[in-house]
XYZ file of C-alpha atoms in Angstrom:
740
model
C -73.744 -82.027 -55.847
C -76.573 -80.604 -53.687
C -79.205 -78.072 -54.722
C -80.692 -75.176 -52.781
C -84.372 -74.181 -52.804
C -85.273 -70.818 -51.287
C -88.752 -69.271 -51.094
C -89.723 -65.994 -49.433
C -93.542 -65.868 -49.160
C -95.349 -62.663 -48.248
C -98.516 -60.687 -48.774
C -99.008 -59.468 -52.361
C -95.907 -57.834 -53.863
C -96.661 -54.936 -56.253
C -96.473 -56.290 -59.805
C -94.014 -53.634 -60.964
C -91.466 -54.766 -58.338
C -91.598 -58.531 -58.775
C -89.273 -59.212 -61.715
C -86.492 -56.970 -60.418
C -86.852 -58.272 -56.870
C -86.427 -61.862 -58.051
C -83.345 -60.858 -60.019
C -81.957 -59.004 -57.003
C -82.493 -62.081 -54.813
C -80.627 -64.278 -57.266
C -77.682 -61.882 -57.476
C -77.447 -61.228 -53.751
C -77.557 -64.899 -52.790
C -75.219 -66.223 -55.483
C -72.729 -63.393 -54.925
C -72.696 -64.066 -51.177
C -72.189 -67.815 -51.657
C -69.387 -67.333 -54.169
C -67.689 -64.780 -51.921
C -67.814 -67.344 -49.112
C -65.994 -69.889 -51.276
C -68.857 -71.911 -52.781
C -69.497 -72.535 -56.463
C -72.656 -73.544 -58.323
C -73.653 -74.833 -61.759
C -76.754 -72.759 -62.376
C -79.387 -70.577 -60.744
C -82.837 -69.398 -61.781
C -85.277 -67.060 -60.106
C -89.100 -67.223 -60.077
C -91.839 -64.974 -58.775
C -95.567 -64.750 -58.208
C -97.597 -62.051 -56.443
C -96.948 -63.793 -53.103
C -93.495 -65.329 -53.377
C -89.918 -64.945 -54.571
C -88.239 -68.265 -55.313
C -84.639 -69.191 -56.081
C -83.480 -72.553 -57.479
C -79.688 -73.054 -57.265
C -78.327 -76.253 -58.815
C -74.971 -77.962 -58.302
C -73.880 -76.049 -55.207
C -70.668 -77.307 -53.620
C -71.271 -78.969 -50.265
C -68.299 -77.274 -48.614
C -66.075 -74.288 -49.254
C -62.439 -74.987 -50.088
C -59.665 -74.778 -47.497
C -57.688 -71.548 -47.792
C -54.042 -70.837 -47.093
C -52.782 -67.274 -47.033
C -49.227 -65.990 -46.537
C -49.242 -62.525 -45.026
C -45.928 -60.664 -45.231
C -44.906 -58.770 -42.126
C -42.149 -56.332 -41.114
C -38.383 -56.954 -41.010
C -37.115 -58.901 -38.002
C -35.326 -55.792 -36.737
C -38.416 -53.578 -37.034
C -39.676 -51.598 -34.012
C -41.724 -53.483 -31.448
C -44.871 -51.512 -32.318
C -44.771 -52.623 -35.958
C -44.243 -56.249 -34.960
C -47.089 -56.098 -32.426
C -49.409 -54.666 -35.065
C -48.434 -57.459 -37.473
C -49.221 -60.119 -34.837
C -52.649 -58.591 -34.110
C -53.533 -58.293 -37.805
C -52.508 -61.872 -38.544
C -54.228 -63.273 -35.448
C -50.984 -64.685 -33.979
C -50.333 -64.872 -30.247
C -46.517 -64.772 -30.511
C -43.618 -64.599 -32.946
C -43.131 -68.334 -32.475
C -46.170 -68.825 -34.728
C -44.615 -66.745 -37.543
C -42.010 -67.808 -40.073
C -38.830 -65.921 -40.948
C -38.044 -65.565 -44.646
C -34.820 -64.180 -46.077
C -34.824 -61.701 -48.945
C -31.311 -61.189 -50.416
C -32.053 -57.503 -50.977
C -34.241 -56.621 -48.009
C -33.000 -58.988 -45.320
C -35.050 -61.180 -42.976
C -38.760 -60.506 -42.464
C -41.677 -62.216 -40.764
C -44.402 -64.129 -42.627
C -47.659 -65.344 -41.104
C -49.185 -68.457 -42.659
C -52.926 -68.266 -42.067
C -54.931 -71.401 -42.750
C -58.700 -71.246 -42.963
C -60.469 -74.595 -43.138
C -63.462 -74.876 -45.447
C -66.964 -74.679 -44.006
C -70.132 -76.645 -44.771
C -72.477 -74.977 -47.253
C -75.319 -75.232 -44.717
C -73.384 -73.086 -42.269
C -72.595 -70.495 -44.917
C -76.211 -70.319 -46.151
C -77.540 -69.900 -42.627
C -75.000 -67.133 -42.034
C -75.624 -65.039 -45.172
C -79.408 -65.306 -45.602
C -80.615 -63.187 -42.639
C -78.497 -60.235 -43.776
C -79.713 -60.534 -47.373
C -83.358 -60.598 -46.282
C -82.973 -57.819 -43.731
C -81.172 -55.505 -46.173
C -83.116 -56.410 -49.321
C -83.203 -53.420 -51.752
C -86.952 -52.851 -52.095
C -87.846 -49.455 -53.610
C -90.423 -49.155 -50.824
C -90.824 -51.323 -47.751
C -92.873 -51.492 -44.576
C -92.919 -52.709 -40.981
C -95.914 -54.524 -39.541
C -97.261 -55.884 -36.292
C -95.527 -54.825 -33.091
C -92.560 -53.460 -35.044
C -94.831 -50.876 -36.651
C -96.194 -49.511 -33.377
C -94.950 -46.193 -31.969
C -92.142 -46.327 -29.461
C -93.532 -46.719 -25.974
C -96.552 -48.644 -27.236
C -94.607 -51.653 -28.454
C -94.697 -55.032 -26.861
C -91.973 -56.031 -24.444
C -88.712 -56.821 -26.149
C -89.471 -54.621 -29.162
C -88.550 -51.193 -27.888
C -86.231 -49.984 -30.632
C -83.103 -50.649 -28.570
C -82.172 -53.957 -30.225
C -81.507 -54.745 -33.899
C -83.744 -52.828 -36.284
C -86.965 -54.701 -37.009
C -87.441 -56.322 -40.375
C -88.647 -54.154 -43.229
C -90.135 -55.942 -46.238
C -92.244 -54.837 -49.181
C -95.296 -56.508 -47.597
C -95.548 -58.634 -44.421
C -93.252 -61.637 -44.772
C -95.140 -64.804 -43.803
C -92.850 -67.807 -44.298
C -89.420 -68.862 -45.520
C -88.501 -72.132 -47.216
C -84.830 -73.096 -47.264
C -84.152 -76.696 -48.305
C -80.704 -78.055 -49.187
C -79.583 -81.451 -50.423
C -78.663 -83.726 -53.336
C -80.941 -84.378 -56.278
C -82.010 -87.901 -55.298
C -81.223 -88.373 -51.572
C -82.819 -86.812 -48.530
C -82.722 -83.042 -48.168
C -82.452 -80.966 -45.025
C -83.906 -77.701 -43.818
C -81.467 -74.901 -43.019
C -83.412 -73.302 -40.148
C -82.068 -69.763 -39.929
C -84.257 -67.251 -38.129
C -85.168 -63.630 -38.737
C -87.612 -61.614 -36.607
C -89.307 -64.738 -35.319
C -89.647 -66.397 -38.729
C -87.736 -69.676 -38.899
C -86.927 -71.162 -42.305
C -88.590 -74.527 -42.888
C -89.789 -76.857 -45.638
C -93.421 -75.713 -45.437
C -95.144 -73.369 -47.872
C -98.719 -72.604 -48.942
C -100.507 -72.591 -52.269
C -103.308 -70.420 -53.642
C -104.850 -68.198 -50.960
C -108.428 -69.332 -51.704
C -108.233 -72.576 -53.666
C -105.564 -74.373 -51.585
C -104.971 -72.780 -48.171
C -103.470 -75.914 -46.572
C -99.766 -76.308 -45.773
C -97.464 -77.981 -48.313
C -94.283 -79.815 -47.318
C -91.542 -79.763 -49.956
C -88.243 -81.611 -50.356
C -86.681 -80.067 -53.453
C -87.507 -77.799 -56.371
C -89.195 -80.337 -58.669
C -91.766 -81.514 -56.134
C -92.153 -77.895 -54.964
C -93.271 -76.854 -58.465
C -95.546 -79.884 -58.793
C -97.129 -79.283 -55.393
C -97.726 -75.608 -56.139
C -99.327 -76.490 -59.466
C -101.761 -78.820 -57.678
C -102.380 -75.998 -55.207
C -103.364 -73.616 -58.051
C -100.098 -71.666 -58.208
C -98.320 -71.266 -61.539
C -94.762 -70.429 -60.467
C -93.214 -69.425 -63.815
C -94.156 -65.815 -64.631
C -93.369 -66.221 -68.328
C -95.686 -69.228 -68.470
C -98.430 -67.185 -66.776
C -97.937 -64.465 -69.398
C -98.144 -67.025 -72.186
C -101.324 -68.587 -70.779
C -102.971 -65.178 -70.328
C -102.045 -64.008 -73.833
C -103.184 -67.134 -75.668
C -106.370 -67.590 -73.630
C -107.236 -63.905 -74.170
C -106.641 -64.205 -77.915
C -108.754 -67.355 -78.088
C -111.613 -65.864 -76.059
C -111.657 -62.729 -78.200
C -111.571 -64.763 -81.415
C -114.422 -66.990 -80.219
C -116.524 -63.837 -79.855
C -115.625 -62.478 -83.297
C -113.132 -60.003 -81.898
C -109.394 -59.360 -81.815
C -107.362 -58.709 -78.691
C -105.581 -55.337 -78.558
C -102.266 -56.546 -77.212
C -100.272 -54.566 -74.659
C -96.940 -55.992 -73.460
C -96.710 -53.665 -70.455
C -100.204 -54.568 -69.278
C -99.513 -58.261 -69.885
C -96.424 -58.053 -67.663
C -98.433 -56.299 -64.972
C -101.446 -58.640 -64.888
C -99.178 -61.701 -64.842
C -97.882 -60.267 -61.564
C -101.385 -59.897 -60.132
C -102.471 -63.536 -60.344
C -101.058 -66.911 -59.341
C -103.676 -68.944 -61.199
C -104.868 -66.880 -64.217
C -108.424 -67.268 -65.457
C -109.441 -65.211 -68.502
C -112.962 -63.724 -68.677
C -114.809 -61.237 -70.877
C -116.799 -58.221 -69.721
C -118.730 -55.591 -71.626
C -120.024 -52.047 -71.459
C -122.648 -50.039 -73.341
C -122.120 -49.201 -77.011
C -122.713 -45.504 -76.296
C -119.319 -45.212 -74.673
C -117.636 -45.995 -77.995
C -118.257 -42.339 -78.913
C -115.292 -41.550 -76.655
C -111.898 -41.663 -78.461
C -110.482 -45.176 -78.397
C -107.298 -43.961 -76.688
C -109.306 -42.713 -73.697
C -111.320 -45.936 -73.498
C -108.185 -48.049 -73.629
C -106.359 -46.049 -70.971
C -109.413 -45.897 -68.703
C -109.878 -49.659 -68.752
C -106.151 -50.387 -68.567
C -105.287 -47.931 -65.806
C -108.271 -48.467 -63.533
C -109.132 -52.128 -64.074
C -105.967 -53.684 -65.554
C -108.056 -55.075 -68.420
C -107.416 -55.485 -72.149
C -109.651 -53.939 -74.803
C -110.761 -55.653 -78.008
C -111.650 -54.556 -81.527
C -113.667 -56.062 -84.367
C -111.843 -58.611 -86.492
C -112.603 -56.469 -89.534
C -109.751 -54.181 -88.517
C -109.655 -50.411 -88.210
C -108.901 -48.239 -85.206
C -112.284 -48.550 -83.513
C -112.794 -50.690 -80.425
C -115.566 -53.078 -79.461
C -117.593 -52.802 -76.265
C -116.046 -56.004 -74.867
C -112.974 -56.158 -72.643
C -110.782 -58.987 -71.330
C -110.168 -59.297 -67.590
C -107.851 -61.674 -65.732
C -109.146 -63.253 -62.543
C -107.096 -64.987 -59.850
C -110.050 -67.201 -58.987
C -111.626 -70.110 -60.844
C -115.176 -69.138 -59.884
C -117.903 -71.742 -59.437
C -120.402 -69.666 -61.433
C -118.022 -69.450 -64.399
C -117.030 -65.926 -63.451
C -120.436 -64.252 -63.880
C -120.207 -62.223 -60.689
C -116.604 -61.216 -61.411
C -117.536 -60.061 -64.913
C -120.576 -58.219 -63.597
C -118.555 -56.429 -60.901
C -115.797 -55.401 -63.282
C -118.372 -54.218 -65.797
C -119.949 -51.913 -63.197
C -116.582 -50.338 -62.378
C -115.629 -49.963 -66.054
C -118.958 -48.251 -66.801
C -118.403 -45.809 -63.954
C -114.900 -44.991 -65.178
C -116.070 -44.583 -68.766
C -118.864 -42.304 -67.572
C -116.199 -40.068 -66.018
C -114.137 -40.221 -69.209
C -117.153 -39.253 -71.314
C -117.722 -36.319 -68.989
C -114.084 -35.164 -69.487
C -114.379 -35.550 -73.255
C -117.609 -33.521 -73.381
C -116.434 -30.815 -70.995
C -113.237 -30.243 -72.969
C -115.275 -29.355 -76.045
C -117.356 -26.739 -74.248
C -116.703 -23.157 -73.171
C -114.873 -22.376 -69.972
C -116.897 -20.410 -67.375
C -114.443 -17.519 -66.902
C -113.765 -16.292 -70.444
C -113.719 -12.628 -69.406
C -110.598 -13.239 -67.300
C -108.751 -14.695 -70.292
C -108.838 -11.734 -72.669
C -105.314 -10.485 -71.891
C -103.795 -13.929 -72.430
C -105.824 -14.353 -75.617
C -104.507 -11.074 -76.984
C -100.939 -12.017 -76.084
C -101.087 -15.234 -78.138
C -103.596 -14.162 -80.854
C -106.137 -16.672 -79.554
C -109.791 -16.963 -80.553
C -111.846 -17.377 -77.379
C -114.725 -18.800 -79.389
C -112.654 -21.975 -79.786
C -112.325 -24.429 -76.851
C -108.633 -25.268 -77.354
C -107.749 -21.556 -77.583
C -109.567 -21.032 -74.287
C -107.456 -23.751 -72.653
C -104.236 -22.138 -73.882
C -105.361 -18.779 -72.537
C -106.173 -20.433 -69.218
C -102.739 -22.101 -69.113
C -101.138 -18.672 -69.454
C -103.525 -16.838 -67.138
C -102.959 -19.327 -64.306
C -99.187 -18.806 -64.499
C -98.662 -22.575 -64.338
C -94.988 -23.140 -63.543
C -92.853 -25.009 -66.049
C -89.730 -24.861 -63.857
C -88.899 -22.574 -60.962
C -85.885 -21.163 -62.809
C -87.378 -21.215 -66.316
C -90.679 -19.469 -65.813
C -94.259 -20.433 -66.541
C -95.776 -22.606 -69.245
C -97.088 -19.455 -70.913
C -93.599 -17.956 -71.023
C -92.263 -21.204 -72.405
C -94.865 -21.245 -75.175
C -93.834 -17.682 -76.054
C -90.188 -18.812 -76.302
C -91.064 -21.845 -78.431
C -93.200 -19.638 -80.665
C -90.360 -17.155 -81.240
C -87.814 -19.913 -81.879
C -90.169 -21.801 -84.204
C -90.568 -18.624 -86.260
C -86.778 -18.545 -86.774
C -86.595 -22.251 -87.582
C -89.514 -22.307 -90.034
C -87.486 -20.907 -92.928
C -84.600 -23.297 -92.204
C -86.880 -26.331 -92.193
C -88.985 -25.026 -95.078
C -92.307 -24.957 -93.204
C -95.268 -22.598 -93.646
C -94.599 -19.871 -91.042
C -98.298 -19.153 -90.392
C -99.087 -22.807 -89.696
C -95.956 -23.117 -87.544
C -97.010 -20.109 -85.478
C -100.518 -21.452 -84.915
C -99.204 -24.917 -83.985
C -96.652 -23.465 -81.556
C -99.325 -21.401 -79.816
C -101.670 -24.382 -79.350
C -99.000 -27.047 -78.690
C -99.383 -27.025 -74.894
C -103.081 -26.087 -74.726
C -104.301 -29.607 -73.987
C -102.395 -29.554 -70.685
C -105.448 -27.678 -69.360
C -107.966 -30.227 -70.655
C -109.640 -32.609 -68.238
C -108.787 -35.639 -70.380
C -105.060 -34.930 -70.160
C -105.414 -34.027 -66.491
C -106.742 -37.546 -65.900
C -104.366 -39.266 -68.333
C -101.152 -37.225 -68.795
C -99.843 -39.770 -71.314
C -102.493 -38.463 -73.762
C -100.882 -35.025 -74.005
C -100.490 -34.047 -77.619
C -102.812 -36.760 -78.875
C -105.848 -35.122 -77.271
C -104.649 -31.738 -78.479
C -104.723 -33.091 -82.021
C -108.265 -34.417 -81.622
C -109.577 -31.183 -80.102
C -107.804 -29.145 -82.795
C -109.488 -31.148 -85.560
C -112.871 -30.700 -83.853
C -112.484 -26.917 -83.888
C -111.452 -26.858 -87.547
C -107.677 -26.336 -87.392
C -105.526 -27.116 -90.404
C -104.556 -30.805 -90.437
C -100.852 -29.890 -90.301
C -101.444 -27.755 -87.228
C -103.406 -30.536 -85.530
C -100.726 -33.103 -86.366
C -97.988 -30.781 -85.081
C -99.727 -30.435 -81.703
C -99.355 -34.187 -81.212
C -95.998 -34.521 -82.947
C -94.131 -31.742 -81.173
C -93.605 -34.224 -78.307
C -91.912 -36.651 -80.670
C -89.685 -38.549 -81.006
C -89.841 -39.926 -77.475
C -87.012 -42.404 -77.934
C -84.792 -44.085 -80.510
C -87.653 -46.177 -81.920
C -90.444 -43.586 -81.768
C -91.691 -42.091 -85.022
C -90.716 -38.592 -86.165
C -93.165 -35.711 -86.756
C -95.300 -36.217 -89.849
C -94.518 -33.012 -91.743
C -92.396 -29.868 -91.679
C -94.764 -27.938 -89.423
C -94.573 -30.573 -86.701
C -90.847 -30.950 -87.272
C -90.279 -27.218 -86.738
C -92.282 -27.029 -83.510
C -90.676 -30.234 -82.194
C -87.199 -28.814 -82.839
C -88.136 -25.540 -81.135
C -89.573 -27.357 -78.122
C -86.512 -29.565 -77.602
C -83.947 -26.834 -78.257
C -85.694 -24.516 -75.787
C -85.589 -27.301 -73.203
C -81.911 -28.084 -73.748
C -80.688 -24.496 -73.835
C -82.785 -23.583 -70.802
C -81.646 -26.414 -68.581
C -78.054 -25.949 -69.728
C -78.224 -22.274 -68.820
C -79.448 -23.013 -65.288
C -76.824 -25.761 -64.944
C -79.287 -28.656 -64.638
C -77.388 -31.155 -66.791
C -77.574 -34.956 -66.758
C -75.138 -36.567 -64.348
C -74.151 -40.218 -64.598
C -77.300 -42.271 -64.936
C -79.532 -39.450 -63.679
C -81.414 -37.423 -66.260
C -84.619 -36.187 -64.563
C -85.558 -33.822 -67.382
C -84.880 -36.353 -70.186
C -82.275 -34.112 -71.818
C -80.464 -37.040 -73.451
C -83.711 -38.093 -75.075
C -84.368 -34.524 -76.228
C -80.899 -34.223 -77.794
C -81.240 -37.591 -79.516
C -84.613 -36.440 -80.828
C -83.007 -33.351 -82.371
C -80.240 -35.498 -83.890
C -82.755 -37.905 -85.415
C -84.887 -35.103 -86.858
C -81.897 -33.366 -88.439
C -80.445 -36.520 -89.966
C -83.548 -38.463 -90.919
C -85.371 -35.421 -92.317
C -82.254 -33.925 -93.984
C -82.376 -30.608 -92.114
C -79.331 -28.343 -92.356
C -79.120 -26.573 -89.017
C -76.013 -25.071 -87.451
C -76.464 -26.014 -83.804
C -74.419 -23.149 -82.402
C -76.664 -20.708 -84.248
C -79.723 -22.589 -82.994
C -78.441 -22.263 -79.421
C -78.115 -18.520 -79.917
C -81.630 -18.288 -81.316
C -83.016 -20.254 -78.370
C -81.128 -18.294 -75.728
C -83.215 -15.577 -74.034
C -81.064 -12.824 -72.459
C -81.736 -12.093 -68.782
C -84.116 -15.058 -68.388
C -81.559 -17.310 -66.752
C -79.782 -14.685 -64.645
C -79.017 -15.710 -61.089
C -77.157 -13.839 -58.326
C -73.444 -14.540 -58.397
C -73.318 -15.212 -62.141
C -73.145 -12.673 -64.906
C -75.222 -12.902 -68.055
C -72.001 -13.486 -70.019
C -71.012 -16.441 -67.835
C -74.403 -18.062 -68.312
C -74.377 -17.470 -72.071
C -70.876 -18.922 -72.317
C -72.133 -22.121 -70.720
C -74.569 -22.503 -73.609
C -72.531 -21.200 -76.513
C -69.218 -22.790 -75.706
C -68.400 -26.424 -76.486
C -70.182 -27.994 -73.507
C -73.699 -28.202 -74.979
C -72.366 -28.954 -78.455
C -70.236 -31.744 -76.973
C -73.378 -33.165 -75.356
C -74.981 -33.291 -78.806
C -71.857 -34.929 -80.213
C -72.191 -37.738 -77.671
C -75.809 -38.417 -78.711
C -74.796 -38.122 -82.374
C -72.073 -40.748 -81.956
C -74.481 -43.121 -80.237
C -76.977 -42.681 -83.064
C -74.436 -43.283 -85.841
C -72.969 -46.324 -84.076
C -76.477 -47.753 -83.761
C -76.787 -47.256 -87.519
C -73.638 -49.324 -88.043
C -71.001 -46.591 -88.444
C -67.489 -47.314 -87.168
C -66.475 -45.290 -84.131
C -63.039 -44.468 -85.562
C -64.554 -43.084 -88.773
C -66.913 -40.901 -86.733
C -63.963 -39.583 -84.692
C -61.989 -38.958 -87.883
C -64.697 -36.637 -89.209
C -66.262 -35.091 -86.099
C -64.258 -32.076 -84.969
C -64.999 -30.353 -81.623
C -66.569 -27.337 -83.362
C -68.620 -29.275 -85.951
C -72.229 -28.161 -85.532
C -73.773 -29.192 -88.865
C -74.543 -32.799 -87.982
C -76.148 -33.614 -91.320
C -72.915 -32.753 -93.124
C -70.862 -34.746 -90.644
C -73.112 -37.759 -91.189
C -72.658 -37.465 -94.952
C -68.908 -37.273 -94.519
C -68.963 -40.409 -92.385
C -71.044 -42.175 -95.033
C -68.642 -41.174 -97.815
C -65.575 -42.048 -95.739
C -67.046 -45.461 -94.900
C -67.563 -46.243 -98.581
C -64.087 -44.974 -99.501
C -62.110 -46.621 -96.731
C -63.527 -50.053 -97.551
C -62.318 -49.802 -101.179
C -58.853 -50.943 -102.263
C -57.757 -47.394 -103.097
C -59.008 -46.198 -99.729
C -57.159 -48.876 -97.778
C -53.929 -48.265 -99.644
C -54.166 -44.491 -99.351
C -54.892 -44.841 -95.651
C -51.722 -46.876 -95.141
C -49.564 -44.389 -97.043
C -51.164 -41.338 -95.488
C -50.858 -42.674 -91.938
C -47.189 -43.407 -92.562
C -46.653 -39.846 -93.751
C -48.601 -38.305 -90.870
C -46.937 -40.460 -88.204
C -43.435 -39.709 -89.523
C -44.246 -35.991 -89.614
C -45.714 -36.064 -86.098
C -42.639 -37.846 -84.749
C -40.304 -35.236 -86.245
C -42.469 -32.370 -84.999
C -42.351 -33.859 -81.523
C -38.538 -33.940 -81.664
C -38.472 -30.300 -82.752
C -37.211 -30.992 -86.281
C -37.580 -27.957 -88.527
C -40.476 -28.192 -90.999
C -40.525 -25.661 -93.822
C -43.461 -23.257 -93.951
C -44.272 -24.409 -97.461
C -42.981 -26.699 -100.179
C -40.206 -25.211 -102.336
C -40.200 -26.702 -105.834
C -36.508 -25.750 -106.217
C -35.611 -28.132 -103.374
C -37.474 -31.107 -104.883
C -34.564 -33.171 -106.255
C -36.032 -36.597 -107.015
C -38.715 -37.515 -109.521
C -40.808 -39.254 -106.869
C -41.053 -36.174 -104.662
C -41.761 -33.939 -107.671
C -44.522 -36.277 -108.787
C -45.987 -36.396 -105.273
C -46.012 -32.610 -104.968
C -47.766 -32.259 -108.329
C -50.338 -34.849 -107.266
C -50.899 -33.136 -103.899
C -51.523 -29.775 -105.598
C -54.109 -31.279 -107.935
C -55.773 -33.493 -105.297
C -55.958 -30.640 -102.766
C -57.757 -28.355 -105.211
C -60.121 -31.041 -106.456
C -60.924 -32.207 -102.916
C -61.478 -28.650 -101.658
C -63.743 -27.845 -104.602
C -65.732 -31.042 -104.012
C -66.076 -30.349 -100.285
C -67.299 -26.826 -101.060
C -70.016 -28.421 -103.181
C -70.667 -30.943 -100.375
C -69.749 -33.732 -102.767
C -67.762 -35.853 -100.353
C -67.531 -38.918 -102.570
C -65.809 -36.862 -105.262
C -63.489 -35.436 -102.611
C -62.512 -38.965 -101.621
C -61.963 -39.919 -105.251
C -59.699 -36.892 -105.695
C -57.631 -37.920 -102.686
C -57.394 -41.506 -103.942
C -55.159 -40.210 -106.752
C -52.458 -39.730 -104.127
C -52.161 -43.455 -103.558
C -49.506 -44.251 -106.211
C -47.399 -41.089 -105.732
C -47.319 -41.626 -101.949
C -46.234 -45.261 -102.322
C -43.539 -44.280 -104.861
C -42.321 -41.462 -102.615
C -41.654 -43.795 -99.680
C -39.959 -46.320 -101.964
C -37.537 -43.829 -103.543
C -37.121 -40.931 -101.116
C -35.327 -40.684 -97.773
C -37.215 -38.009 -95.854
C -34.513 -37.365 -93.241
C -31.898 -36.199 -95.700
C -28.560 -34.970 -94.341
C -29.218 -31.581 -95.928
C -31.410 -29.762 -93.387
C -33.127 -27.626 -96.047
C -34.061 -30.669 -98.148
C -35.246 -32.497 -95.025
C -37.398 -29.523 -93.952
C -38.846 -29.327 -97.474
C -39.699 -33.036 -97.573
C -41.354 -32.760 -94.170
C -43.355 -29.821 -95.560
C -44.440 -32.143 -98.372
C -45.715 -34.634 -95.785
C -47.485 -31.756 -94.063
C -49.170 -30.907 -97.357
C -50.462 -34.499 -97.549
C -51.872 -34.170 -94.043
C -53.569 -30.884 -94.892
C -54.985 -32.257 -98.145
C -56.596 -35.285 -96.488
C -57.757 -33.176 -93.543
C -60.235 -31.438 -95.848
C -62.248 -34.652 -95.558
C -61.105 -36.451 -92.394
C -58.337 -36.902 -89.854
C -56.826 -40.084 -91.277
C -54.627 -40.546 -88.201
C -57.710 -41.507 -86.166
C -58.739 -44.303 -88.522
C -57.706 -47.759 -87.369
C -56.133 -50.249 -89.764
């Protein structure tokens, strides 16, 4: 079976777009071929900075013949309906249709439409121009005559014909070769905007600029390798990583690995060559995080550290060149070193400036008084400046200063619940956002919090306060660490709850896959902090504490309507969704979560403990047997309730006639009390053990007792007994929702 080789070669594609673009190309092409009736054995995509490549193996040479029977109207239908049928089926007259008899519906017309298969070459040539022209680049461009203003374009490109090609960068050549593995291949020469597909490509821009003629994928890869192009991106990553490690080790250093940077630099080079640059030791006085980000962001280089370990960096960095220089890379290393030194000089300036006084302290006195700030301290000055500038947090949620005031008030309420020192919590809440006005964070926003911690330590803040300034942003995802101590935990909870309640109140909720304010992440962060740090917090009460009357008021909505949006089940339900995801990721069964989680449950720590106890119980023999008996009782009761059968308000001992029902009632009374007492003490395992005593009486009851007795009073009483079983087990979980 033949194979297809496709290459789209252009100017340099941004590294961040390459992997997805190659995947998109594979999906678009294979989907189009399959839809046209072709099949294939396998497909793999490749990419470099200058090309997207697709290798499709075992493609059928021709699509299958198709035969379709299209049912039409009855033979006595109106002429208009028959004419419409003929047009839709592509028939010129009724003589080309068949008449089929249906015993129930009578005679009706059927059109038999036969579509012969088509050669794969024809199909490929047909689908490729549309795929290329409509390729889903996040950003694209026109070039040449197509990019000129209307009226200044060359003849024939005046905007009246088909829209000119847009591509991420100017598209330079297309390779499209089709044929069997061992015989001759052929070019499928489709055309788009003057580019005609061929079997000619080009290698490395500088090392091998001559044309390369290819026949199939294997010789294509070999030819590119000789022309200094390493096609496989994962291989480029592997070469870069191992060469960088080896070079660092040879110089007595250790590479500081960075997967994101490795992915990016592998998309910047076609023929990676690893070199080492250096900068002056004096710059190591700057925090290592700033050095690393400066070198990574501006020069796409890796930093190194001494092999002895520790957090400190060395003054050597690893750079990846796309050129195998004749001088061994001396000029490249020298040039990169000059740029790195300039960037580090700027970073050192930011670091020094942030530790000094601001020039306009007199204008900050009101803000300092509002937040109890000490204007002799640099970080306090930055917080005062943040407030004085009225920096907007969100158009409908006020300024950053107002937000800090809300977080501060909420953190004060939460401190006693979490068990944190209220004075330290207050100080941490006030300084939490101060580093947003530092020059270091202005240059590198990803350092927010971390720089606040460093500046706080420099001005003598308590270590818990400094840690909380960094940690109040955490956790930033399911695998991120939690705040270190209770002070940071309190401020982090206040920050996230203020965010969630605020955006809920202004009706800016996540929709589908869109979550621009990261509210799902914030809710998951709250869930993780409550469960993993054993914090008992009633969420509905927390929502009320976080809600600020009159802040969220908008014309057309009353304050009560806005508050209802927060207090009522909507926001709590949003938390429940994140809670379920978290527990499932921890291995909990979804049915056990549903059995315990009621719509109004707002103490997630207690729910999690119930799920844990229920999981242990339901996997035991007693648990499985009780579940079977209880579900039988609940299902029978539910069926009778649905039919309208009378169920007594309570169990009458005088109407209990058989030993089995008397024994069950006695067991239910005891188990209900013991389970309720255990639940009140939050001892859910003991509650389960109490309920397990119902196993034998329930089994005996169904063996010896007919629930639907002819006597209506006895039947109503026995149904009340089943209702008592349901109520007893409901103190722990809704057993009807448990599968099995």
